[in-house]
């Protein structure tokens, strides 16, 4: 009962789409990188549908499910990071996406998991959610999307989870940077999904253009010490793939990857 009634970022974003999505002219999709784009800073009315660990697979399907509610939509900002073309399965978060938006992954959840609502919730999450509920300190009980720096005292606004600050100590920790870069290098090097994901992304772009909505591909800035440890061949292949789509569909590609931070 506690889990079924708990507000999560997925549920809140879904409800905000229904209440204020109709005014959005810009839609932001992507993973945690894009989730930090504050729609209040845009000159046009914007809404943020990005989530931590959200794949392009779910970006497309969540957008398609609610596209008719975005009656004023002009642009969709599609974030493409180092690993975006190499993963579609969100792991445990497939369950959260299903319960938030009602969207299955390619391999649907087994019926017992859908009925139980317990699969995917590790003990540490349950304890953290219970602690937040009992403390009375937070206006919103959420934890599914949280990374370091998320401000749990503030409510989600236009789909955006406010952050307090950046964890500079972690960013400057050489061991952490090496571990993080190695983690993403392993994802891309072990993946066999690139062609399938590219085809799906191309379909996403074509769907939007058919509705007279302009897709914009964007690669956001990356911390230089971490950036320097990423596989150079993959970086070059990513750029070639994205530029190919940009040229084929005559859409912008905003590459801020090497912007100084």
Coordinates of C-alpha atoms in Angstrom, one line a residue:
X1 CA 0.0 0.0 0.0
X2 CA 2.9 2.4 0.9
X3 CA 4.6 1.8 -2.5
X4 CA 1.4 2.1 -4.5
X5 CA 0.5 5.4 -2.9
X6 CA 4.0 6.9 -2.9
X7 CA 4.6 9.9 -5.2
X8 CA 7.6 9.3 -7.5
X9 CA 9.1 11.6 -10.1
X10 CA 7.5 9.4 -12.8
X11 CA 4.0 9.8 -11.4
X12 CA 4.5 13.6 -10.8
X13 CA 5.8 14.2 -14.3
X14 CA 2.8 12.3 -15.7
X15 CA 0.4 14.4 -13.7
X16 CA 2.1 17.6 -14.7
X17 CA 1.9 16.6 -18.3
X18 CA -1.8 16.4 -17.9
X19 CA -2.1 19.7 -16.0
X20 CA 0.4 22.0 -17.8
X21 CA 1.9 20.1 -20.7
X22 CA -0.5 21.7 -23.1
X23 CA 1.5 25.0 -22.8
X24 CA 4.9 23.6 -23.6
X25 CA 6.6 24.7 -26.8
X26 CA 9.8 22.8 -26.0
X27 CA 10.1 19.2 -24.7
X28 CA 13.3 17.9 -23.1
X29 CA 14.0 14.2 -23.2
X30 CA 17.1 12.2 -22.2
X31 CA 18.9 10.7 -19.2
X32 CA 20.3 12.4 -16.0
X33 CA 22.4 14.8 -18.0
X34 CA 19.3 16.3 -19.7
X35 CA 17.3 16.0 -16.4
X36 CA 19.4 18.9 -15.1
X37 CA 18.1 21.3 -17.7
X38 CA 15.8 23.7 -15.9
X39 CA 12.8 24.5 -18.2
X40 CA 12.4 27.8 -16.3
X41 CA 15.6 29.0 -17.9
X42 CA 14.2 28.6 -21.5
X43 CA 12.9 31.6 -23.4
X44 CA 10.0 29.4 -24.7
X45 CA 7.7 27.5 -22.4
X46 CA 9.5 24.2 -21.7
X47 CA 8.8 20.8 -20.0
X48 CA 11.4 18.3 -18.9
X49 CA 10.6 14.6 -19.4
X50 CA 14.2 13.4 -18.8
X51 CA 15.0 10.9 -16.1
X52 CA 18.1 9.4 -14.5
X53 CA 19.1 6.4 -16.7
X54 CA 16.3 7.0 -19.2
X55 CA 17.1 5.4 -22.6
X56 CA 16.2 6.7 -26.0
X57 CA 13.9 3.7 -26.2
X58 CA 11.7 5.2 -23.5
X59 CA 12.2 8.8 -24.6
X60 CA 10.5 7.9 -27.8
X61 CA 7.6 5.9 -26.3
X62 CA 6.9 8.3 -23.4
X63 CA 6.8 11.2 -25.9
X64 CA 4.5 9.3 -28.3
X65 CA 2.1 8.4 -25.5
X66 CA 1.6 12.0 -24.4
X67 CA 2.3 13.9 -27.7
X68 CA -1.3 14.8 -28.2
X69 CA -1.4 16.7 -24.9
X70 CA 1.5 18.9 -26.1
X71 CA -0.8 20.9 -28.4
X72 CA 1.7 23.9 -28.7
X73 CA 4.8 21.8 -29.1
X74 CA 7.4 23.2 -31.6
X75 CA 10.7 21.5 -30.6
X76 CA 11.9 18.3 -28.9
X77 CA 15.4 18.5 -27.5
X78 CA 16.8 15.0 -27.7
X79 CA 19.9 14.5 -25.6
X80 CA 22.5 12.1 -27.0
X81 CA 25.3 11.2 -24.6
X82 CA 28.4 9.0 -24.9
X83 CA 26.5 5.8 -24.1
X84 CA 23.0 6.8 -25.5
X85 CA 23.3 4.7 -28.6
X86 CA 24.4 1.6 -26.7
X87 CA 21.7 0.9 -24.1
X88 CA 17.9 0.6 -24.1
X89 CA 17.3 -1.6 -21.1
X90 CA 17.0 0.6 -17.9
X91 CA 17.3 -2.5 -15.6
X92 CA 15.4 -2.1 -12.4
X93 CA 14.0 1.2 -13.7
X94 CA 12.0 -0.6 -16.4
X95 CA 9.6 -1.4 -13.5
X96 CA 9.4 2.2 -12.4
X97 CA 8.7 3.4 -15.9
X98 CA 6.0 0.9 -16.3
X99 CA 4.2 2.0 -13.1
X100 CA 4.9 5.7 -13.9
X101 CA 3.8 5.8 -17.5
X102 CA 2.3 2.4 -18.2
X103 CA 5.0 1.6 -20.8
X104 CA 6.6 -1.8 -21.1
X105 CA 10.1 -2.5 -22.2
X106 CA 10.7 -4.8 -25.2
X107 CA 10.4 -7.7 -22.8
X108 CA 7.2 -7.0 -20.9
X109 CA 7.2 -7.4 -17.1
X110 CA 5.9 -10.8 -16.0
X111 CA 2.4 -10.6 -14.6
X112 CA 3.4 -11.6 -11.0
X113 CA 5.8 -8.6 -10.9
X114 CA 3.1 -6.2 -12.2
X115 CA 0.7 -7.5 -9.6
X116 CA 3.1 -7.5 -6.7
X117 CA 4.6 -4.0 -7.3
X118 CA 7.5 -5.1 -5.2
X119 CA 10.0 -6.2 -7.7
X120 CA 12.8 -3.7 -8.2
X121 CA 12.5 -2.1 -4.8
X122 CA 15.6 -3.0 -2.9
X123 CA 15.6 -2.9 0.9
X124 CA 17.6 0.3 1.0
X125 CA 15.0 2.1 -1.1
X126 CA 12.2 0.9 1.1
X127 CA 14.0 2.1 4.2
X128 CA 14.8 5.5 2.6
X129 CA 11.2 6.0 1.4
X130 CA 9.8 5.1 4.9
X131 CA 12.3 7.4 6.6
X132 CA 11.3 10.3 4.4
X133 CA 7.6 9.7 4.9
X134 CA 7.9 9.4 8.7
X135 CA 10.2 12.4 9.1
X136 CA 7.7 14.9 7.6
X137 CA 10.6 16.9 6.3
X138 CA 9.9 16.6 2.6
X139 CA 7.0 18.0 0.6
X140 CA 7.4 15.2 -1.9
X141 CA 8.3 11.6 -1.3
X142 CA 10.6 10.5 -4.1
X143 CA 13.8 8.7 -4.5
X144 CA 13.7 6.8 -7.7
X145 CA 15.5 9.4 -9.8
X146 CA 17.7 10.9 -7.1
X147 CA 21.4 11.6 -7.6
X148 CA 23.8 13.5 -5.3
X149 CA 22.7 17.1 -5.2
X150 CA 18.9 16.6 -5.7
X151 CA 16.9 18.9 -3.5
X152 CA 14.3 16.8 -1.8
X153 CA 12.8 19.8 -0.1
X154 CA 11.4 21.3 -3.3
X155 CA 8.6 20.1 -5.6
X156 CA 9.1 19.1 -9.2
X157 CA 8.4 22.1 -11.5
X158 CA 7.5 21.5 -15.2
X159 CA 9.0 18.0 -14.9
X160 CA 12.2 19.4 -13.4
X161 CA 13.8 18.0 -10.2
X162 CA 15.6 20.9 -8.5
X163 CA 19.2 20.4 -7.4
X164 CA 21.0 22.1 -4.6
X165 CA 24.5 22.0 -6.1
X166 CA 27.2 19.9 -7.8
X167 CA 29.3 17.4 -5.9
X168 CA 32.6 19.0 -6.8
X169 CA 34.4 16.8 -4.3
X170 CA 33.3 13.7 -6.2
X171 CA 34.1 15.3 -9.6
X172 CA 37.7 16.0 -8.4
X173 CA 38.2 12.6 -6.9
X174 CA 40.6 10.8 -9.4
X175 CA 39.4 7.3 -8.4
X176 CA 35.8 8.3 -8.9
X177 CA 36.4 9.8 -12.3
X178 CA 38.4 6.8 -13.4
X179 CA 35.7 4.4 -12.1
X180 CA 32.9 6.4 -13.8
X181 CA 34.6 6.6 -17.2
X182 CA 35.5 2.9 -17.0
X183 CA 31.8 2.1 -16.2
X184 CA 30.5 3.9 -19.3
X185 CA 33.3 2.5 -21.5
X186 CA 32.3 -1.0 -20.5
X187 CA 28.7 -0.3 -21.4
X188 CA 29.5 0.8 -25.0
X189 CA 32.2 -1.8 -25.6
X190 CA 29.9 -4.7 -24.6
X191 CA 26.8 -3.5 -26.4
X192 CA 25.4 -4.9 -29.6
X193 CA 22.4 -2.5 -29.8
X194 CA 23.9 0.4 -31.7
X195 CA 22.2 -0.3 -35.1
X196 CA 18.8 -1.0 -33.5
X197 CA 18.9 2.1 -31.3
X198 CA 20.0 4.3 -34.3
X199 CA 17.0 2.9 -36.3
X200 CA 14.7 3.6 -33.4
X201 CA 16.1 7.2 -33.0
X202 CA 15.6 7.7 -36.7
X203 CA 12.0 6.6 -36.4
X204 CA 11.5 9.0 -33.4
X205 CA 12.8 11.9 -35.5
X206 CA 10.6 11.0 -38.5
X207 CA 7.5 10.7 -36.2
X208 CA 8.1 14.3 -34.8
X209 CA 8.8 15.8 -38.3
X210 CA 5.5 14.2 -39.5
X211 CA 3.8 16.3 -36.9
X212 CA 5.6 19.5 -37.9
X213 CA 7.6 19.3 -34.6
X214 CA 11.3 20.0 -35.0
X215 CA 13.7 17.6 -33.3
X216 CA 17.0 19.0 -32.1
X217 CA 19.8 16.6 -31.2
X218 CA 22.1 17.9 -28.4
X219 CA 25.2 16.6 -26.7
X220 CA 25.6 18.4 -23.4
X221 CA 28.9 19.5 -21.8
X222 CA 31.1 17.0 -20.1
X223 CA 33.6 17.4 -17.3
X224 CA 37.1 17.5 -19.0
X225 CA 39.0 15.0 -16.9
X226 CA 36.2 12.4 -17.3
X227 CA 35.8 13.3 -21.0
X228 CA 39.5 12.6 -21.6
X229 CA 39.1 9.0 -20.4
X230 CA 36.2 8.0 -22.7
X231 CA 36.9 5.7 -25.7
X232 CA 38.0 8.0 -28.5
X233 CA 36.8 5.7 -31.2
X234 CA 33.3 5.6 -29.7
X235 CA 33.3 9.4 -29.4
X236 CA 34.1 9.7 -33.1
X237 CA 31.6 7.1 -34.2
X238 CA 28.9 8.8 -32.1
X239 CA 29.6 12.2 -33.8
X240 CA 29.5 10.6 -37.2
X241 CA 26.2 8.8 -36.4
X242 CA 24.5 11.9 -35.1
X243 CA 25.8 14.2 -37.9
X244 CA 24.5 11.7 -40.4
X245 CA 21.0 11.9 -38.9
X246 CA 21.2 15.7 -38.7
X247 CA 22.1 16.0 -42.3
X248 CA 19.6 13.4 -43.5
X249 CA 16.6 15.0 -41.7
X250 CA 17.9 18.6 -41.9
X251 CA 17.7 19.1 -38.2
X252 CA 20.2 20.9 -35.9
X253 CA 22.8 19.1 -33.9
X254 CA 24.1 21.2 -30.9
X255 CA 27.4 19.7 -29.8
X256 CA 28.5 21.2 -26.5
X257 CA 30.5 18.2 -25.4
X258 CA 33.9 19.9 -25.2
X259 CA 32.5 23.2 -23.8
X260 CA 34.8 24.2 -20.8
X261 CA 33.3 23.6 -17.4

